PDB file of N, CA and C in Angstrom:
ATOM      1  N   MET A  24       6.786   2.270 -16.998  1.00 64.00           N
ATOM      2  CA  MET A  24       6.107   2.454 -15.721  1.00 64.00           C
ATOM      3  C   MET A  24       7.002   1.901 -14.608  1.00 64.00           C
ATOM      4  N   THR A  25       7.149   2.670 -13.550  1.00 88.00           N
ATOM      5  CA  THR A  25       7.954   2.197 -12.431  1.00 88.00           C
ATOM      6  C   THR A  25       7.172   1.153 -11.638  1.00 88.00           C
ATOM      7  N   LYS A  26       7.910   0.323 -10.955  1.00 95.00           N
ATOM      8  CA  LYS A  26       7.313  -0.755 -10.170  1.00 95.00           C
ATOM      9  C   LYS A  26       6.534  -0.161  -8.993  1.00 95.00           C
ATOM     10  N   PRO A  27       5.321  -0.667  -8.732  1.00 98.00           N
ATOM     11  CA  PRO A  27       4.570  -0.217  -7.559  1.00 98.00           C
ATOM     12  C   PRO A  27       5.363  -0.472  -6.278  1.00 98.00           C
ATOM     13  N   VAL A  28       5.062   0.309  -5.249  1.00 98.00           N
ATOM     14  CA  VAL A  28       5.729   0.177  -3.956  1.00 98.00           C
ATOM     15  C   VAL A  28       4.689  -0.199  -2.910  1.00 98.00           C
ATOM     16  N   LEU A  29       4.934  -1.300  -2.215  1.00 99.00           N
ATOM     17  CA  LEU A  29       4.042  -1.748  -1.152  1.00 99.00           C
ATOM     18  C   LEU A  29       4.647  -1.397   0.198  1.00 99.00           C
ATOM     19  N   PHE A  30       3.967  -0.516   0.927  1.00 99.00           N
ATOM     20  CA  PHE A  30       4.329  -0.216   2.308  1.00 99.00           C
ATOM     21  C   PHE A  30       3.493  -1.141   3.185  1.00 99.00           C
ATOM     22  N   PHE A  31       4.141  -1.864   4.088  1.00 98.00           N
ATOM     23  CA  PHE A  31       3.417  -2.828   4.911  1.00 98.00           C
ATOM     24  C   PHE A  31       4.077  -2.979   6.275  1.00 98.00           C
ATOM     25  N   ALA A  32       3.335  -3.606   7.173  1.00 98.00           N
ATOM     26  CA  ALA A  32       3.854  -3.992   8.483  1.00 98.00           C
ATOM     27  C   ALA A  32       3.450  -5.444   8.694  1.00 98.00           C
ATOM     28  N   HIS A  33       4.413  -6.294   8.957  1.00 96.00           N
ATOM     29  CA  HIS A  33       4.107  -7.715   9.120  1.00 96.00           C
ATOM     30  C   HIS A  33       3.163  -7.972  10.291  1.00 96.00           C
ATOM     31  N   LEU A  34       3.071  -7.048  11.236  1.00 96.00           N
ATOM     32  CA  LEU A  34       2.174  -7.198  12.382  1.00 96.00           C
ATOM     33  C   LEU A  34       0.724  -6.842  12.054  1.00 96.00           C
ATOM     34  N   CYS A  35       0.501  -6.199  10.922  1.00 96.00           N
ATOM     35  CA  CYS A  35      -0.849  -5.781  10.533  1.00 96.00           C
ATOM     36  C   CYS A  35      -1.614  -6.974   9.962  1.00 96.00           C
ATOM     37  N   PRO A  36      -2.814  -7.265  10.478  1.00 97.00           N
ATOM     38  CA  PRO A  36      -3.581  -8.405   9.978  1.00 97.00           C
ATOM     39  C   PRO A  36      -4.069  -8.233   8.541  1.00 97.00           C
ATOM     40  N   ASP A  37      -4.066  -7.014   8.022  1.00 97.00           N
ATOM     41  CA  ASP A  37      -4.513  -6.778   6.650  1.00 97.00           C
ATOM     42  C   ASP A  37      -3.416  -7.040   5.620  1.00 97.00           C
ATOM     43  N   THR A  38      -2.176  -7.161   6.073  1.00 98.00           N
ATOM     44  CA  THR A  38      -1.068  -7.320   5.135  1.00 98.00           C
ATOM     45  C   THR A  38      -1.128  -8.645   4.380  1.00 98.00           C
ATOM     46  N   ALA A  39      -1.318  -9.756   5.064  1.00 98.00           N
ATOM     47  CA  ALA A  39      -1.303 -11.073   4.407  1.00 98.00           C
ATOM     48  C   ALA A  39      -2.339 -11.184   3.287  1.00 98.00           C
ATOM     49  N   PRO A  40      -3.610 -10.810   3.504  1.00 98.00           N
ATOM     50  CA  PRO A  40      -4.568 -10.906   2.404  1.00 98.00           C
ATOM     51  C   PRO A  40      -4.262  -9.929   1.263  1.00 98.00           C
ATOM     52  N   PHE A  41      -3.710  -8.775   1.591  1.00 98.00           N
ATOM     53  CA  PHE A  41      -3.342  -7.784   0.573  1.00 98.00           C
ATOM     54  C   PHE A  41      -2.242  -8.359  -0.318  1.00 98.00           C
ATOM     55  N   VAL A  42      -1.222  -8.942   0.300  1.00 98.00           N
ATOM     56  CA  VAL A  42      -0.112  -9.545  -0.446  1.00 98.00           C
ATOM     57  C   VAL A  42      -0.595 -10.747  -1.256  1.00 98.00           C
ATOM     58  N   ALA A  43      -1.499 -11.534  -0.695  1.00 98.00           N
ATOM     59  CA  ALA A  43      -2.049 -12.684  -1.416  1.00 98.00           C
ATOM     60  C   ALA A  43      -2.786 -12.233  -2.673  1.00 98.00           C
ATOM     61  N   GLU A  44      -3.523 -11.142  -2.573  1.00 97.00           N
ATOM     62  CA  GLU A  44      -4.246 -10.627  -3.741  1.00 97.00           C
ATOM     63  C   GLU A  44      -3.272 -10.093  -4.787  1.00 97.00           C
ATOM     64  N   LEU A  45      -2.221  -9.418  -4.360  1.00 97.00           N
ATOM     65  CA  LEU A  45      -1.195  -8.961  -5.309  1.00 97.00           C
ATOM     66  C   LEU A  45      -0.578 -10.155  -6.033  1.00 97.00           C
ATOM     67  N   SER A  46      -0.323 -11.215  -5.302  1.00 96.00           N
ATOM     68  CA  SER A  46       0.238 -12.428  -5.896  1.00 96.00           C
ATOM     69  C   SER A  46      -0.738 -13.044  -6.894  1.00 96.00           C
ATOM     70  N   ARG A  47      -2.004 -13.122  -6.508  1.00 95.00           N
ATOM     71  CA  ARG A  47      -3.030 -13.689  -7.397  1.00 95.00           C
ATOM     72  C   ARG A  47      -3.123 -12.906  -8.698  1.00 95.00           C
ATOM     73  N   LEU A  48      -2.940 -11.594  -8.600  1.00 95.00           N
ATOM     74  CA  LEU A  48      -3.027 -10.724  -9.775  1.00 95.00           C
ATOM     75  C   LEU A  48      -1.697 -10.609 -10.525  1.00 95.00           C
ATOM     76  N   ASN A  49      -0.678 -11.317 -10.038  1.00 94.00           N
ATOM     77  CA  ASN A  49       0.665 -11.282 -10.649  1.00 94.00           C
ATOM     78  C   ASN A  49       1.250  -9.880 -10.718  1.00 94.00           C
ATOM     79  N   VAL A  50       1.058  -9.108  -9.660  1.00 96.00           N
ATOM     80  CA  VAL A  50       1.590  -7.745  -9.599  1.00 96.00           C
ATOM     81  C   VAL A  50       2.976  -7.795  -8.964  1.00 96.00           C
ATOM     82  N   GLU A  51       3.966  -7.294  -9.682  1.00 96.00           N
ATOM     83  CA  GLU A  51       5.318  -7.177  -9.134  1.00 96.00           C
ATOM     84  C   GLU A  51       5.428  -5.829  -8.445  1.00 96.00           C
ATOM     85  N   TYR A  52       6.124  -5.802  -7.310  1.00 98.00           N
ATOM     86  CA  TYR A  52       6.212  -4.562  -6.536  1.00 98.00           C
ATOM     87  C   TYR A  52       7.475  -4.563  -5.690  1.00 98.00           C
ATOM     88  N   GLU A  53       7.845  -3.374  -5.246  1.00 98.00           N
ATOM     89  CA  GLU A  53       8.930  -3.210  -4.282  1.00 98.00           C
ATOM     90  C   GLU A  53       8.312  -3.278  -2.891  1.00 98.00           C
ATOM     91  N   SER A  54       8.876  -4.084  -2.013  1.00 98.00           N
ATOM     92  CA  SER A  54       8.383  -4.212  -0.638  1.00 98.00           C
ATOM     93  C   SER A  54       9.128  -3.269   0.289  1.00 98.00           C
ATOM     94  N   VAL A  55       8.364  -2.517   1.097  1.00 99.00           N
ATOM     95  CA  VAL A  55       8.962  -1.636   2.095  1.00 99.00           C
ATOM     96  C   VAL A  55       8.291  -1.923   3.434  1.00 99.00           C
ATOM     97  N   SER A  56       9.008  -2.634   4.296  1.00 99.00           N
ATOM     98  CA  SER A  56       8.507  -2.925   5.638  1.00 99.00           C
ATOM     99  C   SER A  56       8.744  -1.699   6.509  1.00 99.00           C
ATOM    100  N   ILE A  57       7.668  -1.073   6.956  1.00 98.00           N
ATOM    101  CA  ILE A  57       7.819   0.175   7.714  1.00 98.00           C
ATOM    102  C   ILE A  57       8.383  -0.052   9.110  1.00 98.00           C
ATOM    103  N   LEU A  58       8.401  -1.304   9.568  1.00 98.00           N
ATOM    104  CA  LEU A  58       8.942  -1.611  10.892  1.00 98.00           C
ATOM    105  C   LEU A  58      10.396  -2.077  10.836  1.00 98.00           C
ATOM    106  N   GLU A  59      10.945  -2.174   9.640  1.00 98.00           N
ATOM    107  CA  GLU A  59      12.306  -2.685   9.464  1.00 98.00           C
ATOM    108  C   GLU A  59      13.383  -1.659   9.797  1.00 98.00           C
ATOM    109  N   SER A  60      13.095  -0.387   9.518  1.00 98.00           N
ATOM    110  CA  SER A  60      14.103   0.650   9.772  1.00 98.00           C
ATOM    111  C   SER A  60      13.427   2.005   9.924  1.00 98.00           C
ATOM    112  N   MET A  61      14.133   2.927  10.541  1.00 98.00           N
ATOM    113  CA  MET A  61      13.619   4.294  10.665  1.00 98.00           C
ATOM    114  C   MET A  61      13.488   4.937   9.290  1.00 98.00           C
ATOM    115  N   ALA A  62      14.407   4.632   8.388  1.00 98.00           N
ATOM    116  CA  ALA A  62      14.337   5.194   7.037  1.00 98.00           C
ATOM    117  C   ALA A  62      13.048   4.768   6.344  1.00 98.00           C
ATOM    118  N   ASN A  63      12.676   3.490   6.469  1.00 98.00           N
ATOM    119  CA  ASN A  63      11.433   3.011   5.862  1.00 98.00           C
ATOM    120  C   ASN A  63      10.216   3.656   6.507  1.00 98.00           C
ATOM    121  N   LEU A  64      10.228   3.773   7.830  1.00 98.00           N
ATOM    122  CA  LEU A  64       9.113   4.406   8.532  1.00 98.00           C
ATOM    123  C   LEU A  64       8.974   5.861   8.113  1.00 98.00           C
ATOM    124  N   LYS A  65      10.076   6.582   8.037  1.00 98.00           N
ATOM    125  CA  LYS A  65      10.032   7.990   7.625  1.00 98.00           C
ATOM    126  C   LYS A  65       9.537   8.128   6.193  1.00 98.00           C
ATOM    127  N   ARG A  66       9.966   7.209   5.327  1.00 98.00           N
ATOM    128  CA  ARG A  66       9.509   7.234   3.929  1.00 98.00           C
ATOM    129  C   ARG A  66       7.990   7.084   3.866  1.00 98.00           C
ATOM    130  N   PHE A  67       7.455   6.143   4.662  1.00 98.00           N
ATOM    131  CA  PHE A  67       6.010   5.941   4.695  1.00 98.00           C
ATOM    132  C   PHE A  67       5.289   7.142   5.298  1.00 98.00           C
ATOM    133  N   LEU A  68       5.770   7.644   6.419  1.00 98.00           N
ATOM    134  CA  LEU A  68       5.102   8.774   7.076  1.00 98.00           C
ATOM    135  C   LEU A  68       5.091  10.015   6.194  1.00 98.00           C
ATOM    136  N   ARG A  69       6.149  10.222   5.437  1.00 98.00           N
ATOM    137  CA  ARG A  69       6.192  11.354   4.504  1.00 98.00           C
ATOM    138  C   ARG A  69       5.063  11.222   3.472  1.00 98.00           C
ATOM    139  N   LEU A  70       4.901  10.005   2.928  1.00 98.00           N
ATOM    140  CA  LEU A  70       3.820   9.749   1.976  1.00 98.00           C
ATOM    141  C   LEU A  70       2.465   9.941   2.648  1.00 98.00           C
ATOM    142  N   ARG A  71       2.282   9.350   3.816  1.00 98.00           N
ATOM    143  CA  ARG A  71       0.998   9.406   4.521  1.00 98.00           C
ATOM    144  C   ARG A  71       0.606  10.833   4.879  1.00 98.00           C
ATOM    145  N   ASP A  72       1.582  11.633   5.246  1.00 96.00           N
ATOM    146  CA  ASP A  72       1.307  13.018   5.626  1.00 96.00           C
ATOM    147  C   ASP A  72       0.971  13.899   4.434  1.00 96.00           C
ATOM    148  N   GLN A  73       1.393  13.500   3.237  1.00 96.00           N
ATOM    149  CA  GLN A  73       1.238  14.366   2.068  1.00 96.00           C
ATOM    150  C   GLN A  73       0.168  13.923   1.081  1.00 96.00           C
ATOM    151  N   HIS A  74      -0.246  12.658   1.099  1.00 97.00           N
ATOM    152  CA  HIS A  74      -1.185  12.161   0.084  1.00 97.00           C
ATOM    153  C   HIS A  74      -2.606  12.134   0.647  1.00 97.00           C
ATOM    154  N   SER A  75      -3.538  12.686  -0.109  1.00 97.00           N
ATOM    155  CA  SER A  75      -4.931  12.786   0.339  1.00 97.00           C
ATOM    156  C   SER A  75      -5.619  11.427   0.490  1.00 97.00           C
ATOM    157  N   ALA A  76      -5.084  10.380  -0.121  1.00 96.00           N
ATOM    158  CA  ALA A  76      -5.689   9.047   0.005  1.00 96.00           C
ATOM    159  C   ALA A  76      -5.714   8.574   1.457  1.00 96.00           C
ATOM    160  N   PHE A  77      -4.849   9.145   2.289  1.00 98.00           N
ATOM    161  CA  PHE A  77      -4.760   8.735   3.685  1.00 98.00           C
ATOM    162  C   PHE A  77      -5.629   9.575   4.617  1.00 98.00           C
ATOM    163  N   ASP A  78      -6.313  10.582   4.113  1.00 97.00           N
ATOM    164  CA  ASP A  78      -7.087  11.480   4.974  1.00 97.00           C
ATOM    165  C   ASP A  78      -8.124  10.737   5.816  1.00 97.00           C
ATOM    166  N   ALA A  79      -8.932   9.892   5.186  1.00 96.00           N
ATOM    167  CA  ALA A  79      -9.973   9.159   5.914  1.00 96.00           C
ATOM    168  C   ALA A  79      -9.355   8.146   6.874  1.00 96.00           C
ATOM    169  N   VAL A  80      -8.285   7.512   6.451  1.00 95.00           N
ATOM    170  CA  VAL A  80      -7.594   6.534   7.293  1.00 95.00           C
ATOM    171  C   VAL A  80      -7.106   7.199   8.576  1.00 95.00           C
ATOM    172  N   LYS A  81      -6.443   8.330   8.428  1.00 95.00           N
ATOM    173  CA  LYS A  81      -5.924   9.056   9.594  1.00 95.00           C
ATOM    174  C   LYS A  81      -7.063   9.555  10.476  1.00 95.00           C
ATOM    175  N   ALA A  82      -8.139  10.040   9.861  1.00 96.00           N
ATOM    176  CA  ALA A  82      -9.279  10.558  10.620  1.00 96.00           C
ATOM    177  C   ALA A  82      -9.921   9.472  11.484  1.00 96.00           C
ATOM    178  N   ASN A  83      -9.823   8.218  11.020  1.00 96.00           N
ATOM    179  CA  ASN A  83     -10.400   7.096  11.765  1.00 96.00           C
ATOM    180  C   ASN A  83      -9.397   6.410  12.685  1.00 96.00           C
ATOM    181  N   GLY A  84      -8.197   6.965  12.786  1.00 94.00           N
ATOM    182  CA  GLY A  84      -7.205   6.446  13.718  1.00 94.00           C
ATOM    183  C   GLY A  84      -6.424   5.236  13.255  1.00 94.00           C
ATOM    184  N   TYR A  85      -6.426   4.974  11.951  1.00 94.00           N
ATOM    185  CA  TYR A  85      -5.682   3.833  11.424  1.00 94.00           C
ATOM    186  C   TYR A  85      -4.315   4.268  10.911  1.00 94.00           C
ATOM    187  N   ALA A  86      -3.404   3.303  10.789  1.00 95.00           N
ATOM    188  CA  ALA A  86      -2.040   3.606  10.338  1.00 95.00           C
ATOM    189  C   ALA A  86      -1.969   3.856   8.834  1.00 95.00           C
ATOM    190  N   GLY A  87      -2.724   3.088   8.058  1.00 96.00           N
ATOM    191  CA  GLY A  87      -2.689   3.263   6.607  1.00 96.00           C
ATOM    192  C   GLY A  87      -1.847   2.239   5.879  1.00 96.00           C
ATOM    193  N   VAL A  88      -1.595   1.104   6.526  1.00 98.00           N
ATOM    194  CA  VAL A  88      -0.898   0.013   5.853  1.00 98.00           C
ATOM    195  C   VAL A  88      -1.790  -1.221   5.869  1.00 98.00           C
ATOM    196  N   PRO A  89      -1.676  -2.035   4.864  1.00 98.00           N
ATOM    197  CA  PRO A  89      -0.803  -1.912   3.714  1.00 98.00           C
ATOM    198  C   PRO A  89      -1.279  -0.826   2.759  1.00 98.00           C
ATOM    199  N   ALA A  90      -0.325  -0.272   2.035  1.00 99.00           N
ATOM    200  CA  ALA A  90      -0.615   0.753   1.036  1.00 99.00           C
ATOM    201  C   ALA A  90       0.249   0.483  -0.183  1.00 99.00           C
ATOM    202  N   LEU A  91      -0.391   0.388  -1.331  1.00 99.00           N
ATOM    203  CA  LEU A  91       0.337   0.182  -2.583  1.00 99.00           C
ATOM    204  C   LEU A  91       0.341   1.487  -3.357  1.00 99.00           C
ATOM    205  N   VAL A  92       1.531   1.975  -3.665  1.00 98.00           N
ATOM    206  CA  VAL A  92       1.684   3.215  -4.416  1.00 98.00           C
ATOM    207  C   VAL A  92       1.990   2.857  -5.864  1.00 98.00           C
ATOM    208  N   VAL A  93       1.123   3.330  -6.761  1.00 97.00           N
ATOM    209  CA  VAL A  93       1.295   3.097  -8.190  1.00 97.00           C
ATOM    210  C   VAL A  93       1.267   4.464  -8.860  1.00 97.00           C
ATOM    211  N   GLY A  94       2.430   4.977  -9.183  1.00 95.00           N
ATOM    212  CA  GLY A  94       2.500   6.329  -9.730  1.00 95.00           C
ATOM    213  C   GLY A  94       1.992   7.319  -8.702  1.00 95.00           C
ATOM    214  N   ASP A  95       0.955   8.077  -9.069  1.00 95.00           N
ATOM    215  CA  ASP A  95       0.355   9.053  -8.155  1.00 95.00           C
ATOM    216  C   ASP A  95      -0.807   8.465  -7.357  1.00 95.00           C
ATOM    217  N   ASP A  96      -1.159   7.213  -7.630  1.00 96.00           N
ATOM    218  CA  ASP A  96      -2.288   6.564  -6.964  1.00 96.00           C
ATOM    219  C   ASP A  96      -1.827   5.778  -5.742  1.00 96.00           C
ATOM    220  N   VAL A  97      -2.699   5.720  -4.739  1.00 98.00           N
ATOM    221  CA  VAL A  97      -2.451   4.906  -3.548  1.00 98.00           C
ATOM    222  C   VAL A  97      -3.660   4.003  -3.346  1.00 98.00           C
ATOM    223  N   ILE A  98      -3.407   2.700  -3.255  1.00 98.00           N
ATOM    224  CA  ILE A  98      -4.468   1.720  -3.045  1.00 98.00           C
ATOM    225  C   ILE A  98      -4.342   1.203  -1.618  1.00 98.00           C
ATOM    226  N   LEU A  99      -5.420   1.360  -0.856  1.00 98.00           N
ATOM    227  CA  LEU A  99      -5.424   0.960   0.549  1.00 98.00           C
ATOM    228  C   LEU A  99      -6.349  -0.219   0.828  1.00 98.00           C
ATOM    229  N   ASP A 100      -7.178  -0.568  -0.130  1.00 96.00           N
ATOM    230  CA  ASP A 100      -8.208  -1.587   0.057  1.00 96.00           C
ATOM    231  C   ASP A 100      -7.920  -2.785  -0.850  1.00 96.00           C
ATOM    232  N   THR A 101      -7.908  -3.970  -0.271  1.00 96.00           N
ATOM    233  CA  THR A 101      -7.635  -5.188  -1.036  1.00 96.00           C
ATOM    234  C   THR A 101      -8.580  -5.330  -2.220  1.00 96.00           C
ATOM    235  N   ALA A 102      -9.861  -5.014  -2.034  1.00 95.00           N
ATOM    236  CA  ALA A 102     -10.840  -5.143  -3.114  1.00 95.00           C
ATOM    237  C   ALA A 102     -10.517  -4.233  -4.293  1.00 95.00           C
ATOM    238  N   GLN A 103      -9.879  -3.112  -4.042  1.00 96.00           N
ATOM    239  CA  GLN A 103      -9.544  -2.175  -5.120  1.00 96.00           C
ATOM    240  C   GLN A 103      -8.397  -2.674  -5.998  1.00 96.00           C
ATOM    241  N   LEU A 104      -7.626  -3.621  -5.504  1.00 97.00           N
ATOM    242  CA  LEU A 104      -6.516  -4.149  -6.300  1.00 97.00           C
ATOM    243  C   LEU A 104      -7.014  -4.782  -7.596  1.00 97.00           C
ATOM    244  N   ALA A 105      -8.055  -5.614  -7.501  1.00 94.00           N
ATOM    245  CA  ALA A 105      -8.592  -6.275  -8.690  1.00 94.00           C
ATOM    246  C   ALA A 105      -9.161  -5.261  -9.665  1.00 94.00           C
ATOM    247  N   VAL A 106      -9.794  -4.218  -9.151  1.00 94.00           N
ATOM    248  CA  VAL A 106     -10.346  -3.167 -10.012  1.00 94.00           C
ATOM    249  C   VAL A 106      -9.216  -2.442 -10.730  1.00 94.00           C
ATOM    250  N   TYR A 107      -8.192  -2.084 -10.001  1.00 95.00           N
ATOM    251  CA  TYR A 107      -7.087  -1.307 -10.562  1.00 95.00           C
ATOM    252  C   TYR A 107      -6.279  -2.114 -11.573  1.00 95.00           C
ATOM    253  N   PHE A 108      -6.033  -3.384 -11.274  1.00 92.00           N
ATOM    254  CA  PHE A 108      -5.162  -4.195 -12.120  1.00 92.00           C
ATOM    255  C   PHE A 108      -5.906  -5.105 -13.088  1.00 92.00           C
ATOM    256  N   SER A 109      -7.226  -4.969 -13.192  1.00 84.00           N
ATOM    257  CA  SER A 109      -7.967  -5.776 -14.155  1.00 84.00           C
ATOM    258  C   SER A 109      -7.665  -5.277 -15.560  1.00 84.00           C
ATOM    259  N   PRO A 110      -7.685  -6.188 -16.535  1.00 74.00           N
ATOM    260  CA  PRO A 110      -7.427  -5.756 -17.916  1.00 74.00           C
ATOM    261  C   PRO A 110      -8.467  -4.735 -18.359  1.00 74.00           C
ATOM    262  N   LYS A 111      -7.993  -3.672 -18.970  1.00 66.00           N
ATOM    263  CA  LYS A 111      -8.895  -2.622 -19.455  1.00 66.00           C
ATOM    264  C   LYS A 111      -9.424  -3.017 -20.831  1.00 66.00           C
ATOM    265  N   ALA A 112     -10.703  -2.799 -21.032  1.00 50.00           N
ATOM    266  CA  ALA A 112     -11.330  -3.159 -22.317  1.00 50.00           C
ATOM    267  C   ALA A 112     -11.021  -2.136 -23.381  1.00 50.00           C
TER     268      ALA A 112
END
């Protein structure tokens, strides 16, 4: 399994709690700061424009970060991290 990719913006107030939850769950990931470079921003916008997980976010006028990409899945909600990464019975 490839390492999850976290798209984030350090200016977003949702980033710190999202990262804290990833840390609590011991999830290793690649960090992509969308404000660090045009290449990172374009990479994120390409994902946001093409993945249906962002439809509601865009409709409500939000940017869509932080966003954790795990394979074909995109997790946008901190509460969903524990559900997704909890041990399966």
